[in-house]
Amino acid sequence: MARLLTADEIRQLPRTSIVWIEFYNAEEGEATSLMASMKCADGTLVSEDTCVYEDFEEDMKPQADGWWRFWNGEPTKQEREETPWRS
């Protein structure tokens, strides 16, 4: 069962851990992407499309265009729908 990670939990993960990143598109009013990322030795996450995530607290905050949430495993559609977006 997948669950959301906090920024501190992400920082504590060992190198090469896989974290699933989901993006909520504020303009469309829904989650529009879900992709795997890998924890790097420098503490950042690099996603499948080579985006780098390093300021996890900021990424998790609602912004004009949207925000992200980070999962410890690939969530099912039901888990994604039933888990509220933190703000």
PDB file with one MODEL, atoms N, CA, C and O in Angstrom:
MODEL        1
ATOM      1  N   MET A   1       0.848  -1.180   0.000  1.00  0.00           N
ATOM      2  CA  MET A   1       0.000   0.000   0.000  1.00  0.00           C
ATOM      3  C   MET A   1       0.895   1.245   0.000  1.00  0.00           C
ATOM      4  O   MET A   1       1.745   1.407   0.875  1.00  0.00           O
ATOM      5  N   ALA A   2       0.696   2.103  -0.973  1.00  0.00           N
ATOM      6  CA  ALA A   2       1.484   3.330  -1.084  1.00  0.00           C
ATOM      7  C   ALA A   2       0.962   4.385  -0.113  1.00  0.00           C
ATOM      8  O   ALA A   2      -0.225   4.430   0.212  1.00  0.00           O
ATOM      9  N   ARG A   3       1.880   5.227   0.336  1.00  0.00           N
ATOM     10  CA  ARG A   3       1.500   6.343   1.210  1.00  0.00           C
ATOM     11  C   ARG A   3       2.348   7.551   0.862  1.00  0.00           C
ATOM     12  O   ARG A   3       3.422   7.434   0.270  1.00  0.00           O
ATOM     13  N   LEU A   4       1.838   8.722   1.247  1.00  0.00           N
ATOM     14  CA  LEU A   4       2.574   9.956   0.990  1.00  0.00           C
ATOM     15  C   LEU A   4       3.771  10.061   1.924  1.00  0.00           C
ATOM     16  O   LEU A   4       3.733   9.606   3.067  1.00  0.00           O
ATOM     17  N   LEU A   5       4.826  10.668   1.412  1.00  0.00           N
ATOM     18  CA  LEU A   5       6.034  10.911   2.187  1.00  0.00           C
ATOM     19  C   LEU A   5       6.112  12.376   2.590  1.00  0.00           C
ATOM     20  O   LEU A   5       5.646  13.254   1.863  1.00  0.00           O
ATOM     21  N   THR A   6       6.698  12.632   3.744  1.00  0.00           N
ATOM     22  CA  THR A   6       6.993  14.004   4.152  1.00  0.00           C
ATOM     23  C   THR A   6       8.365  14.371   3.594  1.00  0.00           C
ATOM     24  O   THR A   6       9.108  13.505   3.134  1.00  0.00           O
ATOM     25  N   ALA A   7       8.689  15.647   3.638  1.00  0.00           N
ATOM     26  CA  ALA A   7      10.007  16.092   3.177  1.00  0.00           C
ATOM     27  C   ALA A   7      11.116  15.438   3.999  1.00  0.00           C
ATOM     28  O   ALA A   7      12.136  15.030   3.445  1.00  0.00           O
ATOM     29  N   ASP A   8      10.928  15.337   5.300  1.00  0.00           N
ATOM     30  CA  ASP A   8      11.944  14.699   6.148  1.00  0.00           C
ATOM     31  C   ASP A   8      12.122  13.223   5.790  1.00  0.00           C
ATOM     32  O   ASP A   8      13.247  12.724   5.770  1.00  0.00           O
ATOM     33  N   GLU A   9      11.037  12.531   5.511  1.00  0.00           N
ATOM     34  CA  GLU A   9      11.143  11.126   5.120  1.00  0.00           C
ATOM     35  C   GLU A   9      11.907  10.977   3.809  1.00  0.00           C
ATOM     36  O   GLU A   9      12.709  10.055   3.660  1.00  0.00           O
ATOM     37  N   ILE A  10      11.668  11.871   2.866  1.00  0.00           N
ATOM     38  CA  ILE A  10      12.394  11.821   1.592  1.00  0.00           C
ATOM     39  C   ILE A  10      13.888  12.009   1.839  1.00  0.00           C
ATOM     40  O   ILE A  10      14.711  11.293   1.269  1.00  0.00           O
ATOM     41  N   ARG A  11      14.233  12.971   2.687  1.00  0.00           N
ATOM     42  CA  ARG A  11      15.647  13.229   2.976  1.00  0.00           C
ATOM     43  C   ARG A  11      16.332  12.014   3.607  1.00  0.00           C
ATOM     44  O   ARG A  11      17.520  11.783   3.378  1.00  0.00           O
ATOM     45  N   GLN A  12      15.598  11.249   4.387  1.00  0.00           N
ATOM     46  CA  GLN A  12      16.177  10.104   5.090  1.00  0.00           C
ATOM     47  C   GLN A  12      16.284   8.844   4.224  1.00  0.00           C
ATOM     48  O   GLN A  12      16.923   7.874   4.631  1.00  0.00           O
ATOM     49  N   LEU A  13      15.680   8.847   3.060  1.00  0.00           N
ATOM     50  CA  LEU A  13      15.747   7.675   2.195  1.00  0.00           C
ATOM     51  C   LEU A  13      17.174   7.435   1.712  1.00  0.00           C
ATOM     52  O   LEU A  13      17.920   8.388   1.487  1.00  0.00           O
ATOM     53  N   PRO A  14      17.554   6.183   1.554  1.00  0.00           N
ATOM     54  CA  PRO A  14      18.887   5.897   1.029  1.00  0.00           C
ATOM     55  C   PRO A  14      18.985   6.227  -0.464  1.00  0.00           C
ATOM     56  O   PRO A  14      17.982   6.304  -1.174  1.00  0.00           O
ATOM     57  N   ARG A  15      20.203   6.415  -0.903  1.00  0.00           N
ATOM     58  CA  ARG A  15      20.490   6.677  -2.315  1.00  0.00           C
ATOM     59  C   ARG A  15      19.917   5.553  -3.171  1.00  0.00           C
ATOM     60  O   ARG A  15      19.963   4.389  -2.774  1.00  0.00           O
ATOM     61  N   THR A  16      19.396   5.879  -4.302  1.00  0.00           N
ATOM     62  CA  THR A  16      18.755   5.015  -5.315  1.00  0.00           C
ATOM     63  C   THR A  16      17.345   4.560  -4.935  1.00  0.00           C
ATOM     64  O   THR A  16      16.765   3.729  -5.633  1.00  0.00           O
ATOM     65  N   SER A  17      16.786   5.081  -3.851  1.00  0.00           N
ATOM     66  CA  SER A  17      15.386   4.786  -3.531  1.00  0.00           C
ATOM     67  C   SER A  17      14.495   5.344  -4.638  1.00  0.00           C
ATOM     68  O   SER A  17      14.799   6.375  -5.238  1.00  0.00           O
ATOM     69  N   ILE A  18      13.399   4.652  -4.896  1.00  0.00           N
ATOM     70  CA  ILE A  18      12.433   5.120  -5.889  1.00  0.00           C
ATOM     71  C   ILE A  18      11.281   5.816  -5.157  1.00  0.00           C
ATOM     72  O   ILE A  18      10.707   5.275  -4.212  1.00  0.00           O
ATOM     73  N   VAL A  19      10.964   7.014  -5.613  1.00  0.00           N
ATOM     74  CA  VAL A  19       9.859   7.810  -5.080  1.00  0.00           C
ATOM     75  C   VAL A  19       8.965   8.166  -6.262  1.00  0.00           C
ATOM     76  O   VAL A  19       9.450   8.581  -7.315  1.00  0.00           O
ATOM     77  N   TRP A  20       7.666   8.002  -6.081  1.00  0.00           N
ATOM     78  CA  TRP A  20       6.712   8.364  -7.130  1.00  0.00           C
ATOM     79  C   TRP A  20       6.244   9.798  -6.898  1.00  0.00           C
ATOM     80  O   TRP A  20       5.849  10.162  -5.791  1.00  0.00           O
ATOM     81  N   ILE A  21       6.294  10.601  -7.948  1.00  0.00           N
ATOM     82  CA  ILE A  21       5.948  12.019  -7.872  1.00  0.00           C
ATOM     83  C   ILE A  21       4.678  12.259  -8.685  1.00  0.00           C
ATOM     84  O   ILE A  21       4.568  11.870  -9.847  1.00  0.00           O
ATOM     85  N   GLU A  22       3.728  12.915  -8.026  1.00  0.00           N
ATOM     86  CA  GLU A  22       2.446  13.213  -8.671  1.00  0.00           C
ATOM     87  C   GLU A  22       2.269  14.730  -8.715  1.00  0.00           C
ATOM     88  O   GLU A  22       2.522  15.419  -7.727  1.00  0.00           O
ATOM     89  N   PHE A  23       1.840  15.239  -9.849  1.00  0.00           N
ATOM     90  CA  PHE A  23       1.638  16.674 -10.022  1.00  0.00           C
ATOM     91  C   PHE A  23       0.160  17.003 -10.116  1.00  0.00           C
ATOM     92  O   PHE A  23      -0.583  16.391 -10.884  1.00  0.00           O
ATOM     93  N   TYR A  24      -0.257  17.991  -9.313  1.00  0.00           N
ATOM     94  CA  TYR A  24      -1.614  18.517  -9.379  1.00  0.00           C
ATOM     95  C   TYR A  24      -1.566  19.804 -10.194  1.00  0.00           C
ATOM     96  O   TYR A  24      -0.926  20.778  -9.798  1.00  0.00           O
ATOM     97  N   ASN A  25      -2.240  19.799 -11.322  1.00  0.00           N
ATOM     98  CA  ASN A  25      -2.276  20.942 -12.217  1.00  0.00           C
ATOM     99  C   ASN A  25      -3.424  21.853 -11.791  1.00  0.00           C
ATOM    100  O   ASN A  25      -4.592  21.518 -11.987  1.00  0.00           O
ATOM    101  N   ALA A  26      -3.093  22.996 -11.213  1.00  0.00           N
ATOM    102  CA  ALA A  26      -4.116  23.903 -10.685  1.00  0.00           C
ATOM    103  C   ALA A  26      -5.026  24.441 -11.791  1.00  0.00           C
ATOM    104  O   ALA A  26      -6.223  24.631 -11.575  1.00  0.00           O
ATOM    105  N   GLU A  27      -4.468  24.681 -12.955  1.00  0.00           N
ATOM    106  CA  GLU A  27      -5.265  25.206 -14.057  1.00  0.00           C
ATOM    107  C   GLU A  27      -6.323  24.200 -14.505  1.00  0.00           C
ATOM    108  O   GLU A  27      -7.456  24.576 -14.804  1.00  0.00           O
ATOM    109  N   GLU A  28      -5.945  22.911 -14.549  1.00  0.00           N
ATOM    110  CA  GLU A  28      -6.882  21.876 -14.971  1.00  0.00           C
ATOM    111  C   GLU A  28      -7.721  21.339 -13.813  1.00  0.00           C
ATOM    112  O   GLU A  28      -8.726  20.664 -14.035  1.00  0.00           O
ATOM    113  N   GLY A  29      -7.310  21.639 -12.572  1.00  0.00           N
ATOM    114  CA  GLY A  29      -8.058  21.209 -11.402  1.00  0.00           C
ATOM    115  C   GLY A  29      -7.986  19.721 -11.134  1.00  0.00           C
ATOM    116  O   GLY A  29      -8.913  19.145 -10.564  1.00  0.00           O
ATOM    117  N   GLU A  30      -6.887  19.090 -11.542  1.00  0.00           N
ATOM    118  CA  GLU A  30      -6.722  17.655 -11.320  1.00  0.00           C
ATOM    119  C   GLU A  30      -5.257  17.251 -11.427  1.00  0.00           C
ATOM    120  O   GLU A  30      -4.427  17.998 -11.944  1.00  0.00           O
ATOM    121  N   ALA A  31      -4.959  16.067 -10.933  1.00  0.00           N
ATOM    122  CA  ALA A  31      -3.613  15.516 -11.070  1.00  0.00           C
ATOM    123  C   ALA A  31      -3.413  15.139 -12.533  1.00  0.00           C
ATOM    124  O   ALA A  31      -4.251  14.462 -13.128  1.00  0.00           O
ATOM    125  N   THR A  32      -2.309  15.578 -13.101  1.00  0.00           N
ATOM    126  CA  THR A  32      -2.084  15.342 -14.526  1.00  0.00           C
ATOM    127  C   THR A  32      -0.867  14.479 -14.820  1.00  0.00           C
ATOM    128  O   THR A  32      -0.645  14.109 -15.972  1.00  0.00           O
ATOM    129  N   SER A  33      -0.074  14.149 -13.806  1.00  0.00           N
ATOM    130  CA  SER A  33       1.058  13.273 -14.080  1.00  0.00           C
ATOM    131  C   SER A  33       1.462  12.498 -12.836  1.00  0.00           C
ATOM    132  O   SER A  33       1.275  12.944 -11.704  1.00  0.00           O
ATOM    133  N   LEU A  34       2.020  11.326 -13.090  1.00  0.00           N
ATOM    134  CA  LEU A  34       2.567  10.467 -12.047  1.00  0.00           C
ATOM    135  C   LEU A  34       3.781   9.795 -12.667  1.00  0.00           C
ATOM    136  O   LEU A  34       3.669   9.126 -13.695  1.00  0.00           O
ATOM    137  N   MET A  35       4.954   9.976 -12.036  1.00  0.00           N
ATOM    138  CA  MET A  35       6.165   9.386 -12.594  1.00  0.00           C
ATOM    139  C   MET A  35       7.117   8.955 -11.487  1.00  0.00           C
ATOM    140  O   MET A  35       7.082   9.479 -10.374  1.00  0.00           O
ATOM    141  N   ALA A  36       7.946   8.011 -11.811  1.00  0.00           N
ATOM    142  CA  ALA A  36       8.953   7.537 -10.865  1.00  0.00           C
ATOM    143  C   ALA A  36      10.138   8.486 -10.856  1.00  0.00           C
ATOM    144  O   ALA A  36      10.444   9.140 -11.853  1.00  0.00           O
ATOM    145  N   SER A  37      10.798   8.545  -9.707  1.00  0.00           N
ATOM    146  CA  SER A  37      12.036   9.308  -9.600  1.00  0.00           C
ATOM    147  C   SER A  37      13.005   8.505  -8.738  1.00  0.00           C
ATOM    148  O   SER A  37      12.610   7.577  -8.032  1.00  0.00           O
ATOM    149  N   MET A  38      14.266   8.874  -8.810  1.00  0.00           N
ATOM    150  CA  MET A  38      15.284   8.177  -8.035  1.00  0.00           C
ATOM    151  C   MET A  38      16.005   9.167  -7.137  1.00  0.00           C
ATOM    152  O   MET A  38      16.301  10.292  -7.540  1.00  0.00           O
ATOM    153  N   LYS A  39      16.283   8.735  -5.913  1.00  0.00           N
ATOM    154  CA  LYS A  39      17.026   9.556  -4.960  1.00  0.00           C
ATOM    155  C   LYS A  39      18.504   9.480  -5.330  1.00  0.00           C
ATOM    156  O   LYS A  39      19.069   8.396  -5.471  1.00  0.00           O
ATOM    157  N   CYS A  40      19.108  10.637  -5.484  1.00  0.00           N
ATOM    158  CA  CYS A  40      20.518  10.726  -5.864  1.00  0.00           C
ATOM    159  C   CYS A  40      21.401  10.894  -4.630  1.00  0.00           C
ATOM    160  O   CYS A  40      20.913  11.197  -3.541  1.00  0.00           O
ATOM    161  N   ALA A  41      22.680  10.697  -4.811  1.00  0.00           N
ATOM    162  CA  ALA A  41      23.641  10.804  -3.713  1.00  0.00           C
ATOM    163  C   ALA A  41      23.647  12.202  -3.097  1.00  0.00           C
ATOM    164  O   ALA A  41      23.947  12.354  -1.913  1.00  0.00           O
ATOM    165  N   ASP A  42      23.318  13.220  -3.890  1.00  0.00           N
ATOM    166  CA  ASP A  42      23.313  14.597  -3.367  1.00  0.00           C
ATOM    167  C   ASP A  42      22.015  14.954  -2.646  1.00  0.00           C
ATOM    168  O   ASP A  42      21.853  16.087  -2.193  1.00  0.00           O
ATOM    169  N   GLY A  43      21.079  13.987  -2.534  1.00  0.00           N
ATOM    170  CA  GLY A  43      19.839  14.219  -1.811  1.00  0.00           C
ATOM    171  C   GLY A  43      18.677  14.658  -2.670  1.00  0.00           C
ATOM    172  O   GLY A  43      17.552  14.743  -2.176  1.00  0.00           O
ATOM    173  N   THR A  44      18.907  14.939  -3.926  1.00  0.00           N
ATOM    174  CA  THR A  44      17.821  15.346  -4.820  1.00  0.00           C
ATOM    175  C   THR A  44      17.096  14.128  -5.364  1.00  0.00           C
ATOM    176  O   THR A  44      17.576  12.999  -5.269  1.00  0.00           O
ATOM    177  N   LEU A  45      15.933  14.385  -5.933  1.00  0.00           N
ATOM    178  CA  LEU A  45      15.206  13.368  -6.689  1.00  0.00           C
ATOM    179  C   LEU A  45      15.267  13.766  -8.154  1.00  0.00           C
ATOM    180  O   LEU A  45      15.105  14.940  -8.489  1.00  0.00           O
ATOM    181  N   VAL A  46      15.502  12.794  -9.030  1.00  0.00           N
ATOM    182  CA  VAL A  46      15.485  13.049 -10.469  1.00  0.00           C
ATOM    183  C   VAL A  46      14.401  12.155 -11.060  1.00  0.00           C
ATOM    184  O   VAL A  46      14.431  10.934 -10.910  1.00  0.00           O
ATOM    185  N   SER A  47      13.441  12.789 -11.737  1.00  0.00           N
ATOM    186  CA  SER A  47      12.295  12.048 -12.267  1.00  0.00           C
ATOM    187  C   SER A  47      12.597  11.452 -13.633  1.00  0.00           C
ATOM    188  O   SER A  47      13.634  11.728 -14.237  1.00  0.00           O
ATOM    189  N   GLU A  48      11.670  10.629 -14.104  1.00  0.00           N
ATOM    190  CA  GLU A  48      11.799   9.986 -15.416  1.00  0.00           C
ATOM    191  C   GLU A  48      12.009  10.991 -16.535  1.00  0.00           C
ATOM    192  O   GLU A  48      12.698  10.691 -17.510  1.00  0.00           O
ATOM    193  N   ASP A  49      11.432  12.169 -16.416  1.00  0.00           N
ATOM    194  CA  ASP A  49      11.611  13.180 -17.462  1.00  0.00           C
ATOM    195  C   ASP A  49      12.753  14.140 -17.130  1.00  0.00           C
ATOM    196  O   ASP A  49      12.833  15.235 -17.687  1.00  0.00           O
ATOM    197  N   THR A  50      13.623  13.727 -16.230  1.00  0.00           N
ATOM    198  CA  THR A  50      14.868  14.412 -15.811  1.00  0.00           C
ATOM    199  C   THR A  50      14.660  15.736 -15.072  1.00  0.00           C
ATOM    200  O   THR A  50      15.574  16.560 -15.023  1.00  0.00           O
ATOM    201  N   CYS A  51      13.487  15.950 -14.505  1.00  0.00           N
ATOM    202  CA  CYS A  51      13.308  17.103 -13.626  1.00  0.00           C
ATOM    203  C   CYS A  51      13.971  16.792 -12.289  1.00  0.00           C
ATOM    204  O   CYS A  51      13.950  15.654 -11.820  1.00  0.00           O
ATOM    205  N   VAL A  52      14.554  17.811 -11.689  1.00  0.00           N
ATOM    206  CA  VAL A  52      15.244  17.646 -10.413  1.00  0.00           C
ATOM    207  C   VAL A  52      14.412  18.312  -9.324  1.00  0.00           C
ATOM    208  O   VAL A  52      13.972  19.453  -9.468  1.00  0.00           O
ATOM    209  N   TYR A  53      14.204  17.582  -8.236  1.00  0.00           N
ATOM    210  CA  TYR A  53      13.446  18.081  -7.087  1.00  0.00           C
ATOM    211  C   TYR A  53      14.393  18.113  -5.896  1.00  0.00           C
ATOM    212  O   TYR A  53      15.012  17.105  -5.553  1.00  0.00           O
ATOM    213  N   GLU A  54      14.500  19.284  -5.268  1.00  0.00           N
ATOM    214  CA  GLU A  54      15.409  19.403  -4.134  1.00  0.00           C
ATOM    215  C   GLU A  54      14.816  20.165  -2.967  1.00  0.00           C
ATOM    216  O   GLU A  54      15.256  19.981  -1.833  1.00  0.00           O
ATOM    217  N   ASP A  55      13.825  21.020  -3.211  1.00  0.00           N
ATOM    218  CA  ASP A  55      13.180  21.782  -2.148  1.00  0.00           C
ATOM    219  C   ASP A  55      11.791  21.188  -1.914  1.00  0.00           C
ATOM    220  O   ASP A  55      10.780  21.746  -2.340  1.00  0.00           O
ATOM    221  N   PHE A  56      11.764  20.052  -1.233  1.00  0.00           N
ATOM    222  CA  PHE A  56      10.535  19.273  -1.114  1.00  0.00           C
ATOM    223  C   PHE A  56       9.415  20.041  -0.419  1.00  0.00           C
ATOM    224  O   PHE A  56       8.257  19.944  -0.825  1.00  0.00           O
ATOM    225  N   GLU A  57       9.745  20.800   0.621  1.00  0.00           N
ATOM    226  CA  GLU A  57       8.699  21.581   1.311  1.00  0.00           C
ATOM    227  C   GLU A  57       8.041  22.558   0.347  1.00  0.00           C
ATOM    228  O   GLU A  57       6.818  22.695   0.336  1.00  0.00           O
ATOM    229  N   GLU A  58       8.838  23.227  -0.450  1.00  0.00           N
ATOM    230  CA  GLU A  58       8.302  24.204  -1.399  1.00  0.00           C
ATOM    231  C   GLU A  58       7.469  23.511  -2.478  1.00  0.00           C
ATOM    232  O   GLU A  58       6.405  24.000  -2.858  1.00  0.00           O
ATOM    233  N   ASP A  59       7.956  22.379  -2.964  1.00  0.00           N
ATOM    234  CA  ASP A  59       7.227  21.634  -4.000  1.00  0.00           C
ATOM    235  C   ASP A  59       5.863  21.171  -3.516  1.00  0.00           C
ATOM    236  O   ASP A  59       4.926  21.062  -4.307  1.00  0.00           O
ATOM    237  N   MET A  60       5.745  20.896  -2.217  1.00  0.00           N
ATOM    238  CA  MET A  60       4.495  20.389  -1.654  1.00  0.00           C
ATOM    239  C   MET A  60       3.479  21.493  -1.367  1.00  0.00           C
ATOM    240  O   MET A  60       2.322  21.202  -1.064  1.00  0.00           O
ATOM    241  N   LYS A  61       3.898  22.755  -1.460  1.00  0.00           N
ATOM    242  CA  LYS A  61       2.995  23.874  -1.200  1.00  0.00           C
ATOM    243  C   LYS A  61       2.208  24.234  -2.462  1.00  0.00           C
ATOM    244  O   LYS A  61       2.771  24.259  -3.556  1.00  0.00           O
ATOM    245  N   PRO A  62       0.914  24.511  -2.315  1.00  0.00           N
ATOM    246  CA  PRO A  62       0.146  24.964  -3.479  1.00  0.00           C
ATOM    247  C   PRO A  62       0.745  26.233  -4.061  1.00  0.00           C
ATOM    248  O   PRO A  62       1.076  27.171  -3.336  1.00  0.00           O
ATOM    249  N   GLN A  63       0.878  26.249  -5.368  1.00  0.00           N
ATOM    250  CA  GLN A  63       1.389  27.415  -6.082  1.00  0.00           C
ATOM    251  C   GLN A  63       0.418  27.729  -7.211  1.00  0.00           C
ATOM    252  O   GLN A  63      -0.528  26.977  -7.447  1.00  0.00           O
ATOM    253  N   ALA A  64       0.642  28.807  -7.890  1.00  0.00           N
ATOM    254  CA  ALA A  64      -0.297  29.251  -8.924  1.00  0.00           C
ATOM    255  C   ALA A  64      -0.535  28.183  -9.993  1.00  0.00           C
ATOM    256  O   ALA A  64      -1.666  27.996 -10.441  1.00  0.00           O
ATOM    257  N   ASP A  65       0.520  27.487 -10.399  1.00  0.00           N
ATOM    258  CA  ASP A  65       0.355  26.500 -11.466  1.00  0.00           C
ATOM    259  C   ASP A  65       0.049  25.099 -10.947  1.00  0.00           C
ATOM    260  O   ASP A  65      -0.468  24.269 -11.694  1.00  0.00           O
ATOM    261  N   GLY A  66       0.356  24.824  -9.695  1.00  0.00           N
ATOM    262  CA  GLY A  66       0.090  23.512  -9.117  1.00  0.00           C
ATOM    263  C   GLY A  66       1.130  23.132  -8.090  1.00  0.00           C
ATOM    264  O   GLY A  66       1.959  23.955  -7.702  1.00  0.00           O
ATOM    265  N   TRP A  67       1.090  21.887  -7.647  1.00  0.00           N
ATOM    266  CA  TRP A  67       2.061  21.413  -6.673  1.00  0.00           C
ATOM    267  C   TRP A  67       2.198  19.906  -6.760  1.00  0.00           C
ATOM    268  O   TRP A  67       1.443  19.240  -7.469  1.00  0.00           O
ATOM    269  N   TRP A  68       3.178  19.373  -6.026  1.00  0.00           N
ATOM    270  CA  TRP A  68       3.533  17.960  -6.108  1.00  0.00           C
ATOM    271  C   TRP A  68       3.267  17.263  -4.790  1.00  0.00           C
ATOM    272  O   TRP A  68       3.188  17.880  -3.728  1.00  0.00           O
ATOM    273  N   ARG A  69       3.132  15.945  -4.901  1.00  0.00           N
ATOM    274  CA  ARG A  69       3.167  15.107  -3.714  1.00  0.00           C
ATOM    275  C   ARG A  69       4.017  13.887  -4.051  1.00  0.00           C
ATOM    276  O   ARG A  69       4.147  13.495  -5.211  1.00  0.00           O
ATOM    277  N   PHE A  70       4.582  13.307  -3.020  1.00  0.00           N
ATOM    278  CA  PHE A  70       5.597  12.269  -3.169  1.00  0.00           C
ATOM    279  C   PHE A  70       5.138  10.993  -2.461  1.00  0.00           C
ATOM    280  O   PHE A  70       4.753  11.037  -1.292  1.00  0.00           O
ATOM    281  N   TRP A  71       5.176   9.879  -3.152  1.00  0.00           N
ATOM    282  CA  TRP A  71       4.686   8.594  -2.660  1.00  0.00           C
ATOM    283  C   TRP A  71       5.853   7.626  -2.459  1.00  0.00           C
ATOM    284  O   TRP A  71       6.850   7.690  -3.180  1.00  0.00           O
ATOM    285  N   ASN A  72       5.725   6.736  -1.484  1.00  0.00           N
ATOM    286  CA  ASN A  72       6.773   5.750  -1.225  1.00  0.00           C
ATOM    287  C   ASN A  72       6.702   4.556  -2.175  1.00  0.00           C
ATOM    288  O   ASN A  72       7.626   3.743  -2.199  1.00  0.00           O
ATOM    289  N   GLY A  73       5.655   4.433  -2.936  1.00  0.00           N
ATOM    290  CA  GLY A  73       5.478   3.374  -3.929  1.00  0.00           C
ATOM    291  C   GLY A  73       4.470   3.847  -4.950  1.00  0.00           C
ATOM    292  O   GLY A  73       3.819   4.873  -4.750  1.00  0.00           O
ATOM    293  N   GLU A  74       4.332   3.124  -6.028  1.00  0.00           N
ATOM    294  CA  GLU A  74       3.374   3.539  -7.047  1.00  0.00           C
ATOM    295  C   GLU A  74       1.953   3.400  -6.509  1.00  0.00           C
ATOM    296  O   GLU A  74       1.513   2.290  -6.211  1.00  0.00           O
ATOM    297  N   PRO A  75       1.236   4.507  -6.382  1.00  0.00           N
ATOM    298  CA  PRO A  75      -0.124   4.431  -5.838  1.00  0.00           C
ATOM    299  C   PRO A  75      -1.107   3.916  -6.886  1.00  0.00           C
ATOM    300  O   PRO A  75      -0.946   4.138  -8.086  1.00  0.00           O
ATOM    301  N   THR A  76      -2.124   3.226  -6.395  1.00  0.00           N
ATOM    302  CA  THR A  76      -3.206   2.811  -7.286  1.00  0.00           C
ATOM    303  C   THR A  76      -4.079   4.031  -7.595  1.00  0.00           C
ATOM    304  O   THR A  76      -3.976   5.065  -6.937  1.00  0.00           O
ATOM    305  N   LYS A  77      -4.911   3.895  -8.576  1.00  0.00           N
ATOM    306  CA  LYS A  77      -5.853   4.975  -8.900  1.00  0.00           C
ATOM    307  C   LYS A  77      -6.729   5.276  -7.686  1.00  0.00           C
ATOM    308  O   LYS A  77      -7.012   6.436  -7.387  1.00  0.00           O
ATOM    309  N   GLN A  78      -7.155   4.223  -6.993  1.00  0.00           N
ATOM    310  CA  GLN A  78      -7.997   4.408  -5.812  1.00  0.00           C
ATOM    311  C   GLN A  78      -7.240   5.145  -4.709  1.00  0.00           C
ATOM    312  O   GLN A  78      -7.797   6.047  -4.082  1.00  0.00           O
ATOM    313  N   GLU A  79      -5.993   4.784  -4.463  1.00  0.00           N
ATOM    314  CA  GLU A  79      -5.194   5.473  -3.437  1.00  0.00           C
ATOM    315  C   GLU A  79      -5.025   6.944  -3.792  1.00  0.00           C
ATOM    316  O   GLU A  79      -5.123   7.815  -2.927  1.00  0.00           O
ATOM    317  N   ARG A  80      -4.774   7.211  -5.054  1.00  0.00           N
ATOM    318  CA  ARG A  80      -4.612   8.607  -5.492  1.00  0.00           C
ATOM    319  C   ARG A  80      -5.897   9.400  -5.277  1.00  0.00           C
ATOM    320  O   ARG A  80      -5.861  10.539  -4.811  1.00  0.00           O
ATOM    321  N   GLU A  81      -7.020   8.799  -5.616  1.00  0.00           N
ATOM    322  CA  GLU A  81      -8.305   9.501  -5.516  1.00  0.00           C
ATOM    323  C   GLU A  81      -8.746   9.682  -4.059  1.00  0.00           C
ATOM    324  O   GLU A  81      -9.358  10.695  -3.720  1.00  0.00           O
ATOM    325  N   GLU A  82      -8.441   8.711  -3.203  1.00  0.00           N
ATOM    326  CA  GLU A  82      -8.901   8.759  -1.814  1.00  0.00           C
ATOM    327  C   GLU A  82      -7.967   9.549  -0.884  1.00  0.00           C
ATOM    328  O   GLU A  82      -8.348   9.869   0.242  1.00  0.00           O
ATOM    329  N   THR A  83      -6.769   9.861  -1.337  1.00  0.00           N
ATOM    330  CA  THR A  83      -5.822  10.585  -0.504  1.00  0.00           C
ATOM    331  C   THR A  83      -5.920  12.075  -0.794  1.00  0.00           C
ATOM    332  O   THR A  83      -5.643  12.509  -1.913  1.00  0.00           O
ATOM    333  N   PRO A  84      -6.315  12.869   0.212  1.00  0.00           N
ATOM    334  CA  PRO A  84      -6.459  14.305  -0.039  1.00  0.00           C
ATOM    335  C   PRO A  84      -5.107  14.967  -0.318  1.00  0.00           C
ATOM    336  O   PRO A  84      -4.066  14.544   0.185  1.00  0.00           O
ATOM    337  N   TRP A  85      -5.163  15.994  -1.118  1.00  0.00           N
ATOM    338  CA  TRP A  85      -3.971  16.793  -1.401  1.00  0.00           C
ATOM    339  C   TRP A  85      -3.727  17.685  -0.198  1.00  0.00           C
ATOM    340  O   TRP A  85      -4.635  18.378   0.260  1.00  0.00           O
ATOM    341  N   ARG A  86      -2.510  17.670   0.313  1.00  0.00           N
ATOM    342  CA  ARG A  86      -2.151  18.546   1.444  1.00  0.00           C
ATOM    343  C   ARG A  86      -1.959  19.950   0.928  1.00  0.00           C
ATOM    344  O   ARG A  86      -1.503  20.167  -0.195  1.00  0.00           O
ATOM    345  N   SER A  87      -2.315  20.893   1.766  1.00  0.00           N
ATOM    346  CA  SER A  87      -2.059  22.288   1.395  1.00  0.00           C
ATOM    347  C   SER A  87      -1.575  23.062   2.588  1.00  0.00           C
ATOM    348  O   SER A  87      -1.304  24.258   2.479  1.00  0.00           O
TER     349      SER A  87
ENDMDL
END
